[in-house]
């Protein structure tokens, strides 16, 4: 290799700054014989000539376009290389990545919206899905009350992937459960019985459409359904006394699993 003691070559560090690539990348391209410095100083330091720099410029251009090093080598060294074909293939891959990123961006937008608002349905869609008794202000109220909780985050994660049809299925599952609760109370189903315990389990499964519900959390909900005027009116509107009966079957199921309903907390 020619001696470069009196040559205006560029060091690895200088080339790194000029091209905006890392020294590590330059060393790697040297090691794989893709773009090697042509000169060395008497002390053994590698220096890049103008020709080396031109090749490096081309490597950087094709690398930034996403071509692999082996494909870049073919483009630079094979006179018969189909450069337009290689670039078209790379363009197709870029288009696929853009499409994936656009879908990811849309998903992130929905997740942000769900975290901030909860329900991603218009007022008209909410009325169509949940019925005329639905109050479109409820999601905003829930956000104010529970927005900083783990359960709100879990609810929003589910909400982000749901449209009107998915929410309609949830609403139908809830309505079916409430009918079953009313029918069971009418039939004299006793708290602690296998049938009552199955309904308690079904309630947790249906409620998982919003967020996972432990038995302790369910006990707390049972208390709220009975004590809160709004919830009590809803359940007692299905069957008189249903709110209190539901709390009783939840408490009995909790005791069967070693939970004291009187001391159970949300966490």
PDB file of C-alpha atoms in Angstrom:
ATOM      1  CA  UNK A   1       0.000   0.000   0.000  1.00  0.00           C
ATOM      2  CA  UNK A   2       1.427   3.453  -0.871  1.00  0.00           C
ATOM      3  CA  UNK A   3       2.792   5.579   1.912  1.00  0.00           C
ATOM      4  CA  UNK A   4       0.645   8.593   2.761  1.00  0.00           C
ATOM      5  CA  UNK A   5       3.050  10.685   4.749  1.00  0.00           C
ATOM      6  CA  UNK A   6       2.814  13.575   2.258  1.00  0.00           C
ATOM      7  CA  UNK A   7      -0.779  12.984   1.065  1.00  0.00           C
ATOM      8  CA  UNK A   8      -3.849  15.068   1.980  1.00  0.00           C
ATOM      9  CA  UNK A   9      -5.891  12.051   3.037  1.00  0.00           C
ATOM     10  CA  UNK A  10      -8.699  12.163   5.608  1.00  0.00           C
ATOM     11  CA  UNK A  11      -8.624  10.257   8.872  1.00  0.00           C
ATOM     12  CA  UNK A  12     -11.451   8.036  10.057  1.00  0.00           C
ATOM     13  CA  UNK A  13     -12.548  10.719  12.497  1.00  0.00           C
ATOM     14  CA  UNK A  14     -12.597  13.410   9.814  1.00  0.00           C
ATOM     15  CA  UNK A  15     -14.612  11.231   7.444  1.00  0.00           C
ATOM     16  CA  UNK A  16     -17.000  10.348  10.233  1.00  0.00           C
ATOM     17  CA  UNK A  17     -17.777  14.018  10.844  1.00  0.00           C
ATOM     18  CA  UNK A  18     -17.938  14.891   7.132  1.00  0.00           C
ATOM     19  CA  UNK A  19     -20.373  12.093   6.225  1.00  0.00           C
ATOM     20  CA  UNK A  20     -22.311  11.942   9.467  1.00  0.00           C
ATOM     21  CA  UNK A  21     -21.607   8.269  10.068  1.00  0.00           C
ATOM     22  CA  UNK A  22     -20.049   6.640  13.089  1.00  0.00           C
ATOM     23  CA  UNK A  23     -16.435   5.602  13.315  1.00  0.00           C
ATOM     24  CA  UNK A  24     -17.699   2.147  14.180  1.00  0.00           C
ATOM     25  CA  UNK A  25     -19.609   1.975  10.871  1.00  0.00           C
ATOM     26  CA  UNK A  26     -16.514   3.040   8.943  1.00  0.00           C
ATOM     27  CA  UNK A  27     -14.437   0.397  10.683  1.00  0.00           C
ATOM     28  CA  UNK A  28     -17.071  -2.236   9.876  1.00  0.00           C
ATOM     29  CA  UNK A  29     -17.215  -1.270   6.206  1.00  0.00           C
ATOM     30  CA  UNK A  30     -13.441  -1.497   6.145  1.00  0.00           C
ATOM     31  CA  UNK A  31     -13.493  -4.947   7.770  1.00  0.00           C
ATOM     32  CA  UNK A  32     -16.020  -6.345   5.286  1.00  0.00           C
ATOM     33  CA  UNK A  33     -14.099  -4.784   2.381  1.00  0.00           C
ATOM     34  CA  UNK A  34     -16.991  -2.571   1.321  1.00  0.00           C
ATOM     35  CA  UNK A  35     -15.231   0.808   1.619  1.00  0.00           C
ATOM     36  CA  UNK A  36     -11.591   0.719   2.678  1.00  0.00           C
ATOM     37  CA  UNK A  37      -9.124   3.589   3.096  1.00  0.00           C
ATOM     38  CA  UNK A  38      -6.491   3.388   0.365  1.00  0.00           C
ATOM     39  CA  UNK A  39      -3.623   4.981   2.230  1.00  0.00           C
ATOM     40  CA  UNK A  40      -1.760   4.651   5.490  1.00  0.00           C
ATOM     41  CA  UNK A  41       0.575   7.037   7.213  1.00  0.00           C
ATOM     42  CA  UNK A  42       4.073   5.996   8.212  1.00  0.00           C
ATOM     43  CA  UNK A  43       2.631   5.473  11.693  1.00  0.00           C
ATOM     44  CA  UNK A  44       0.012   3.092  10.305  1.00  0.00           C
ATOM     45  CA  UNK A  45      -3.041   5.355  10.505  1.00  0.00           C
ATOM     46  CA  UNK A  46      -5.610   4.811   7.784  1.00  0.00           C
ATOM     47  CA  UNK A  47      -6.406   7.668   5.419  1.00  0.00           C
ATOM     48  CA  UNK A  48      -9.203   8.058   2.899  1.00  0.00           C
ATOM     49  CA  UNK A  49      -8.517   9.528  -0.523  1.00  0.00           C
ATOM     50  CA  UNK A  50     -10.939  11.537  -2.664  1.00  0.00           C
ATOM     51  CA  UNK A  51     -11.832   8.329  -4.492  1.00  0.00           C
ATOM     52  CA  UNK A  52     -12.457   6.527  -1.216  1.00  0.00           C
ATOM     53  CA  UNK A  53     -14.678   9.393  -0.111  1.00  0.00           C
ATOM     54  CA  UNK A  54     -16.717   9.198  -3.313  1.00  0.00           C
ATOM     55  CA  UNK A  55     -17.321   5.479  -2.755  1.00  0.00           C
ATOM     56  CA  UNK A  56     -18.282   6.171   0.838  1.00  0.00           C
ATOM     57  CA  UNK A  57     -20.766   8.805  -0.303  1.00  0.00           C
ATOM     58  CA  UNK A  58     -22.446   6.190  -2.487  1.00  0.00           C
ATOM     59  CA  UNK A  59     -22.458   3.652   0.361  1.00  0.00           C
ATOM     60  CA  UNK A  60     -24.101   6.204   2.654  1.00  0.00           C
ATOM     61  CA  UNK A  61     -26.732   7.112   0.041  1.00  0.00           C
ATOM     62  CA  UNK A  62     -27.756   3.512  -0.586  1.00  0.00           C
ATOM     63  CA  UNK A  63     -27.554   2.652   3.102  1.00  0.00           C
ATOM     64  CA  UNK A  64     -29.917   5.495   3.930  1.00  0.00           C
ATOM     65  CA  UNK A  65     -32.276   4.138   1.292  1.00  0.00           C
ATOM     66  CA  UNK A  66     -32.317   0.891   3.247  1.00  0.00           C
ATOM     67  CA  UNK A  67     -30.222  -1.406   1.041  1.00  0.00           C
ATOM     68  CA  UNK A  68     -28.218  -4.084   2.814  1.00  0.00           C
ATOM     69  CA  UNK A  69     -24.436  -4.071   2.604  1.00  0.00           C
ATOM     70  CA  UNK A  70     -24.270  -7.042   0.242  1.00  0.00           C
ATOM     71  CA  UNK A  71     -26.771  -5.391  -2.112  1.00  0.00           C
ATOM     72  CA  UNK A  72     -24.770  -2.153  -1.950  1.00  0.00           C
ATOM     73  CA  UNK A  73     -21.626  -4.055  -2.877  1.00  0.00           C
ATOM     74  CA  UNK A  74     -23.402  -5.463  -5.939  1.00  0.00           C
ATOM     75  CA  UNK A  75     -24.577  -2.008  -7.005  1.00  0.00           C
ATOM     76  CA  UNK A  76     -21.105  -0.505  -6.611  1.00  0.00           C
ATOM     77  CA  UNK A  77     -19.033  -3.301  -8.114  1.00  0.00           C
ATOM     78  CA  UNK A  78     -21.195  -5.265 -10.583  1.00  0.00           C
ATOM     79  CA  UNK A  79     -21.535  -3.433 -13.920  1.00  0.00           C
ATOM     80  CA  UNK A  80     -24.479  -5.688 -14.764  1.00  0.00           C
ATOM     81  CA  UNK A  81     -26.302  -4.988 -11.493  1.00  0.00           C
ATOM     82  CA  UNK A  82     -29.955  -4.031 -11.944  1.00  0.00           C
ATOM     83  CA  UNK A  83     -29.804  -0.823  -9.934  1.00  0.00           C
ATOM     84  CA  UNK A  84     -33.317   0.393 -10.861  1.00  0.00           C
ATOM     85  CA  UNK A  85     -34.691  -3.035  -9.955  1.00  0.00           C
ATOM     86  CA  UNK A  86     -32.944  -2.970  -6.589  1.00  0.00           C
ATOM     87  CA  UNK A  87     -34.281   0.501  -5.887  1.00  0.00           C
ATOM     88  CA  UNK A  88     -37.806  -0.466  -6.945  1.00  0.00           C
ATOM     89  CA  UNK A  89     -37.695  -3.457  -4.600  1.00  0.00           C
ATOM     90  CA  UNK A  90     -36.486  -1.205  -1.816  1.00  0.00           C
ATOM     91  CA  UNK A  91     -39.235   1.299  -2.648  1.00  0.00           C
ATOM     92  CA  UNK A  92     -41.832  -1.451  -2.277  1.00  0.00           C
ATOM     93  CA  UNK A  93     -40.449  -2.311   1.163  1.00  0.00           C
ATOM     94  CA  UNK A  94     -40.519   1.363   2.136  1.00  0.00           C
ATOM     95  CA  UNK A  95     -44.155   1.609   1.036  1.00  0.00           C
ATOM     96  CA  UNK A  96     -44.987  -1.385   3.224  1.00  0.00           C
ATOM     97  CA  UNK A  97     -43.243   0.215   6.204  1.00  0.00           C
ATOM     98  CA  UNK A  98     -45.058   3.502   5.589  1.00  0.00           C
ATOM     99  CA  UNK A  99     -48.364   1.636   5.548  1.00  0.00           C
ATOM    100  CA  UNK A 100     -47.492  -0.125   8.813  1.00  0.00           C
ATOM    101  CA  UNK A 101     -46.431   3.158  10.408  1.00  0.00           C
ATOM    102  CA  UNK A 102     -49.630   4.870   9.277  1.00  0.00           C
ATOM    103  CA  UNK A 103     -51.670   2.075  10.848  1.00  0.00           C
ATOM    104  CA  UNK A 104     -49.548   2.363  13.992  1.00  0.00           C
ATOM    105  CA  UNK A 105     -50.121   6.123  14.053  1.00  0.00           C
ATOM    106  CA  UNK A 106     -53.872   5.652  13.703  1.00  0.00           C
ATOM    107  CA  UNK A 107     -53.802   3.100  16.516  1.00  0.00           C
ATOM    108  CA  UNK A 108     -51.855   5.472  18.739  1.00  0.00           C
ATOM    109  CA  UNK A 109     -54.350   8.251  18.017  1.00  0.00           C
ATOM    110  CA  UNK A 110     -57.226   5.993  19.056  1.00  0.00           C
ATOM    111  CA  UNK A 111     -55.399   4.908  22.209  1.00  0.00           C
ATOM    112  CA  UNK A 112     -54.713   8.542  23.165  1.00  0.00           C
ATOM    113  CA  UNK A 113     -58.345   9.450  22.475  1.00  0.00           C
ATOM    114  CA  UNK A 114     -59.555   6.471  24.517  1.00  0.00           C
ATOM    115  CA  UNK A 115     -57.315   7.379  27.457  1.00  0.00           C
ATOM    116  CA  UNK A 116     -58.634  10.944  27.377  1.00  0.00           C
ATOM    117  CA  UNK A 117     -62.302  10.259  26.666  1.00  0.00           C
ATOM    118  CA  UNK A 118     -63.003   6.582  27.328  1.00  0.00           C
ATOM    119  CA  UNK A 119     -65.748   5.843  24.824  1.00  0.00           C
ATOM    120  CA  UNK A 120     -64.904   6.421  21.151  1.00  0.00           C
ATOM    121  CA  UNK A 121     -68.479   6.663  19.884  1.00  0.00           C
ATOM    122  CA  UNK A 122     -70.470   9.688  18.750  1.00  0.00           C
ATOM    123  CA  UNK A 123     -73.484  10.735  20.775  1.00  0.00           C
ATOM    124  CA  UNK A 124     -75.733   9.213  18.121  1.00  0.00           C
ATOM    125  CA  UNK A 125     -73.804   5.938  18.152  1.00  0.00           C
ATOM    126  CA  UNK A 126     -73.990   5.769  21.951  1.00  0.00           C
ATOM    127  CA  UNK A 127     -77.763   6.193  21.884  1.00  0.00           C
ATOM    128  CA  UNK A 128     -78.105   3.526  19.192  1.00  0.00           C
ATOM    129  CA  UNK A 129     -75.899   1.046  21.056  1.00  0.00           C
ATOM    130  CA  UNK A 130     -76.883   1.629  24.688  1.00  0.00           C
ATOM    131  CA  UNK A 131     -80.458   2.803  24.292  1.00  0.00           C
ATOM    132  CA  UNK A 132     -82.376   6.021  25.015  1.00  0.00           C
ATOM    133  CA  UNK A 133     -81.698   5.821  28.757  1.00  0.00           C
ATOM    134  CA  UNK A 134     -77.991   6.285  28.127  1.00  0.00           C
ATOM    135  CA  UNK A 135     -76.493   9.612  29.228  1.00  0.00           C
ATOM    136  CA  UNK A 136     -73.644  10.704  26.902  1.00  0.00           C
ATOM    137  CA  UNK A 137     -72.143  12.658  29.814  1.00  0.00           C
ATOM    138  CA  UNK A 138     -71.394   9.437  31.720  1.00  0.00           C
ATOM    139  CA  UNK A 139     -68.030   8.698  30.024  1.00  0.00           C
ATOM    140  CA  UNK A 140     -66.732  12.185  30.898  1.00  0.00           C
ATOM    141  CA  UNK A 141     -67.930  11.764  34.479  1.00  0.00           C
ATOM    142  CA  UNK A 142     -66.200   8.386  34.695  1.00  0.00           C
ATOM    143  CA  UNK A 143     -62.991   9.959  33.396  1.00  0.00           C
ATOM    144  CA  UNK A 144     -63.141  12.603  36.116  1.00  0.00           C
ATOM    145  CA  UNK A 145     -63.701   9.999  38.823  1.00  0.00           C
ATOM    146  CA  UNK A 146     -61.392   7.203  37.702  1.00  0.00           C
ATOM    147  CA  UNK A 147     -59.010   8.699  35.138  1.00  0.00           C
ATOM    148  CA  UNK A 148     -55.922   8.145  37.252  1.00  0.00           C
ATOM    149  CA  UNK A 149     -56.565   4.490  38.016  1.00  0.00           C
ATOM    150  CA  UNK A 150     -55.200   1.279  36.561  1.00  0.00           C
ATOM    151  CA  UNK A 151     -58.751   0.224  35.761  1.00  0.00           C
ATOM    152  CA  UNK A 152     -59.344   3.308  33.635  1.00  0.00           C
ATOM    153  CA  UNK A 153     -56.204   2.539  31.650  1.00  0.00           C
ATOM    154  CA  UNK A 154     -57.359  -1.053  31.124  1.00  0.00           C
ATOM    155  CA  UNK A 155     -60.810   0.153  30.106  1.00  0.00           C
ATOM    156  CA  UNK A 156     -59.307   2.613  27.617  1.00  0.00           C
ATOM    157  CA  UNK A 157     -57.102  -0.100  26.109  1.00  0.00           C
ATOM    158  CA  UNK A 158     -60.221  -2.177  25.413  1.00  0.00           C
ATOM    159  CA  UNK A 159     -62.203   0.812  24.207  1.00  0.00           C
ATOM    160  CA  UNK A 160     -59.539   1.792  21.670  1.00  0.00           C
ATOM    161  CA  UNK A 161     -60.145  -1.404  19.687  1.00  0.00           C
ATOM    162  CA  UNK A 162     -63.947  -1.224  19.722  1.00  0.00           C
ATOM    163  CA  UNK A 163     -66.456   0.255  17.340  1.00  0.00           C
ATOM    164  CA  UNK A 164     -70.263   0.322  17.533  1.00  0.00           C
ATOM    165  CA  UNK A 165     -70.686  -3.393  16.791  1.00  0.00           C
ATOM    166  CA  UNK A 166     -68.212  -4.479  19.463  1.00  0.00           C
ATOM    167  CA  UNK A 167     -69.874  -2.200  22.013  1.00  0.00           C
ATOM    168  CA  UNK A 168     -73.287  -3.511  20.989  1.00  0.00           C
ATOM    169  CA  UNK A 169     -72.096  -7.025  21.817  1.00  0.00           C
ATOM    170  CA  UNK A 170     -70.938  -5.797  25.244  1.00  0.00           C
ATOM    171  CA  UNK A 171     -74.264  -4.051  25.850  1.00  0.00           C
ATOM    172  CA  UNK A 172     -76.175  -7.190  24.892  1.00  0.00           C
ATOM    173  CA  UNK A 173     -74.054  -9.303  27.248  1.00  0.00           C
ATOM    174  CA  UNK A 174     -74.752  -6.872  30.100  1.00  0.00           C
ATOM    175  CA  UNK A 175     -78.483  -6.816  29.336  1.00  0.00           C
ATOM    176  CA  UNK A 176     -78.563 -10.609  29.198  1.00  0.00           C
ATOM    177  CA  UNK A 177     -76.835 -10.839  32.572  1.00  0.00           C
ATOM    178  CA  UNK A 178     -79.248  -8.365  34.148  1.00  0.00           C
ATOM    179  CA  UNK A 179     -82.238 -10.329  32.860  1.00  0.00           C
ATOM    180  CA  UNK A 180     -80.728 -13.519  34.267  1.00  0.00           C
ATOM    181  CA  UNK A 181     -80.211 -11.847  37.648  1.00  0.00           C
ATOM    182  CA  UNK A 182     -83.804 -10.655  37.752  1.00  0.00           C
ATOM    183  CA  UNK A 183     -85.150 -14.070  36.734  1.00  0.00           C
ATOM    184  CA  UNK A 184     -82.999 -15.793  39.367  1.00  0.00           C
ATOM    185  CA  UNK A 185     -84.223 -13.503  42.110  1.00  0.00           C
ATOM    186  CA  UNK A 186     -87.828 -14.096  41.035  1.00  0.00           C
ATOM    187  CA  UNK A 187     -87.188 -17.832  41.126  1.00  0.00           C
ATOM    188  CA  UNK A 188     -85.981 -17.616  44.727  1.00  0.00           C
ATOM    189  CA  UNK A 189     -82.342 -18.502  44.042  1.00  0.00           C
ATOM    190  CA  UNK A 190     -80.523 -18.378  47.367  1.00  0.00           C
ATOM    191  CA  UNK A 191     -77.202 -16.609  47.940  1.00  0.00           C
ATOM    192  CA  UNK A 192     -74.397 -19.149  48.193  1.00  0.00           C
ATOM    193  CA  UNK A 193     -76.195 -21.688  45.978  1.00  0.00           C
ATOM    194  CA  UNK A 194     -74.420 -23.081  42.898  1.00  0.00           C
ATOM    195  CA  UNK A 195     -76.770 -21.144  40.600  1.00  0.00           C
ATOM    196  CA  UNK A 196     -76.143 -17.883  42.460  1.00  0.00           C
ATOM    197  CA  UNK A 197     -72.393 -18.465  42.385  1.00  0.00           C
ATOM    198  CA  UNK A 198     -72.536 -19.096  38.631  1.00  0.00           C
ATOM    199  CA  UNK A 199     -74.262 -15.745  38.183  1.00  0.00           C
ATOM    200  CA  UNK A 200     -71.585 -14.047  40.276  1.00  0.00           C
ATOM    201  CA  UNK A 201     -68.906 -15.624  38.081  1.00  0.00           C
ATOM    202  CA  UNK A 202     -70.806 -14.596  34.960  1.00  0.00           C
ATOM    203  CA  UNK A 203     -70.907 -11.028  36.254  1.00  0.00           C
ATOM    204  CA  UNK A 204     -67.096 -10.981  36.556  1.00  0.00           C
ATOM    205  CA  UNK A 205     -66.742 -12.410  33.056  1.00  0.00           C
ATOM    206  CA  UNK A 206     -69.092  -9.838  31.536  1.00  0.00           C
ATOM    207  CA  UNK A 207     -67.463  -7.029  33.515  1.00  0.00           C
ATOM    208  CA  UNK A 208     -64.082  -8.039  32.094  1.00  0.00           C
ATOM    209  CA  UNK A 209     -65.258  -6.286  28.931  1.00  0.00           C
ATOM    210  CA  UNK A 210     -64.337  -3.116  30.831  1.00  0.00           C
ATOM    211  CA  UNK A 211     -61.435  -4.273  33.004  1.00  0.00           C
ATOM    212  CA  UNK A 212     -60.451  -7.379  35.012  1.00  0.00           C
ATOM    213  CA  UNK A 213     -62.557  -7.686  38.156  1.00  0.00           C
ATOM    214  CA  UNK A 214     -61.329  -9.544  41.240  1.00  0.00           C
ATOM    215  CA  UNK A 215     -63.719 -10.940  43.829  1.00  0.00           C
ATOM    216  CA  UNK A 216     -62.718  -8.227  46.293  1.00  0.00           C
ATOM    217  CA  UNK A 217     -63.398  -5.560  43.706  1.00  0.00           C
ATOM    218  CA  UNK A 218     -66.711  -7.239  42.933  1.00  0.00           C
ATOM    219  CA  UNK A 219     -67.702  -6.999  46.608  1.00  0.00           C
ATOM    220  CA  UNK A 220     -67.012  -3.256  46.424  1.00  0.00           C
ATOM    221  CA  UNK A 221     -69.169  -2.978  43.322  1.00  0.00           C
ATOM    222  CA  UNK A 222     -71.967  -4.846  45.048  1.00  0.00           C
ATOM    223  CA  UNK A 223     -71.870  -2.317  47.880  1.00  0.00           C
ATOM    224  CA  UNK A 224     -71.944   0.561  45.410  1.00  0.00           C
ATOM    225  CA  UNK A 225     -74.827  -0.923  43.404  1.00  0.00           C
ATOM    226  CA  UNK A 226     -76.900  -0.997  46.596  1.00  0.00           C
ATOM    227  CA  UNK A 227     -75.774   2.317  48.138  1.00  0.00           C
ATOM    228  CA  UNK A 228     -75.477   4.603  45.109  1.00  0.00           C
ATOM    229  CA  UNK A 229     -78.892   6.077  44.213  1.00  0.00           C
ATOM    230  CA  UNK A 230     -78.228   5.916  40.482  1.00  0.00           C
ATOM    231  CA  UNK A 231     -77.070   2.304  40.427  1.00  0.00           C
ATOM    232  CA  UNK A 232     -79.736   1.227  42.903  1.00  0.00           C
ATOM    233  CA  UNK A 233     -82.443   2.829  40.755  1.00  0.00           C
ATOM    234  CA  UNK A 234     -81.115   1.028  37.691  1.00  0.00           C
ATOM    235  CA  UNK A 235     -81.076  -2.429  39.260  1.00  0.00           C
ATOM    236  CA  UNK A 236     -84.301  -1.952  41.185  1.00  0.00           C
ATOM    237  CA  UNK A 237     -85.864  -0.804  37.942  1.00  0.00           C
ATOM    238  CA  UNK A 238     -85.146  -4.289  36.564  1.00  0.00           C
ATOM    239  CA  UNK A 239     -86.604  -5.980  39.675  1.00  0.00           C
ATOM    240  CA  UNK A 240     -87.556  -4.367  42.946  1.00  0.00           C
ATOM    241  CA  UNK A 241     -84.859  -5.222  45.465  1.00  0.00           C
ATOM    242  CA  UNK A 242     -82.400  -6.533  42.842  1.00  0.00           C
ATOM    243  CA  UNK A 243     -79.539  -4.266  43.997  1.00  0.00           C
ATOM    244  CA  UNK A 244     -79.686  -5.641  47.538  1.00  0.00           C
ATOM    245  CA  UNK A 245     -80.106  -9.234  46.333  1.00  0.00           C
ATOM    246  CA  UNK A 246     -77.120  -8.910  43.991  1.00  0.00           C
ATOM    247  CA  UNK A 247     -74.970  -7.673  46.856  1.00  0.00           C
ATOM    248  CA  UNK A 248     -76.048 -10.664  48.947  1.00  0.00           C
ATOM    249  CA  UNK A 249     -75.064 -13.245  46.292  1.00  0.00           C
ATOM    250  CA  UNK A 250     -71.709 -11.510  45.732  1.00  0.00           C
ATOM    251  CA  UNK A 251     -70.988 -11.434  49.458  1.00  0.00           C
ATOM    252  CA  UNK A 252     -71.901 -15.108  49.839  1.00  0.00           C
ATOM    253  CA  UNK A 253     -69.593 -16.079  46.963  1.00  0.00           C
ATOM    254  CA  UNK A 254     -66.784 -14.009  48.483  1.00  0.00           C
ATOM    255  CA  UNK A 255     -67.149 -15.742  51.852  1.00  0.00           C
ATOM    256  CA  UNK A 256     -66.937 -19.114  50.099  1.00  0.00           C
ATOM    257  CA  UNK A 257     -63.534 -17.992  48.797  1.00  0.00           C
ATOM    258  CA  UNK A 258     -62.237 -16.803  52.162  1.00  0.00           C
ATOM    259  CA  UNK A 259     -63.021 -13.110  51.687  1.00  0.00           C
ATOM    260  CA  UNK A 260     -64.719 -11.087  54.424  1.00  0.00           C
ATOM    261  CA  UNK A 261     -67.148  -8.763  52.579  1.00  0.00           C
ATOM    262  CA  UNK A 262     -67.163  -6.346  55.511  1.00  0.00           C
ATOM    263  CA  UNK A 263     -63.445  -5.620  55.161  1.00  0.00           C
ATOM    264  CA  UNK A 264     -62.875  -6.215  51.436  1.00  0.00           C
ATOM    265  CA  UNK A 265     -61.280  -3.251  49.666  1.00  0.00           C
ATOM    266  CA  UNK A 266     -60.856  -2.339  46.014  1.00  0.00           C
ATOM    267  CA  UNK A 267     -57.150  -3.176  46.046  1.00  0.00           C
TER     268      UNK A 267
END
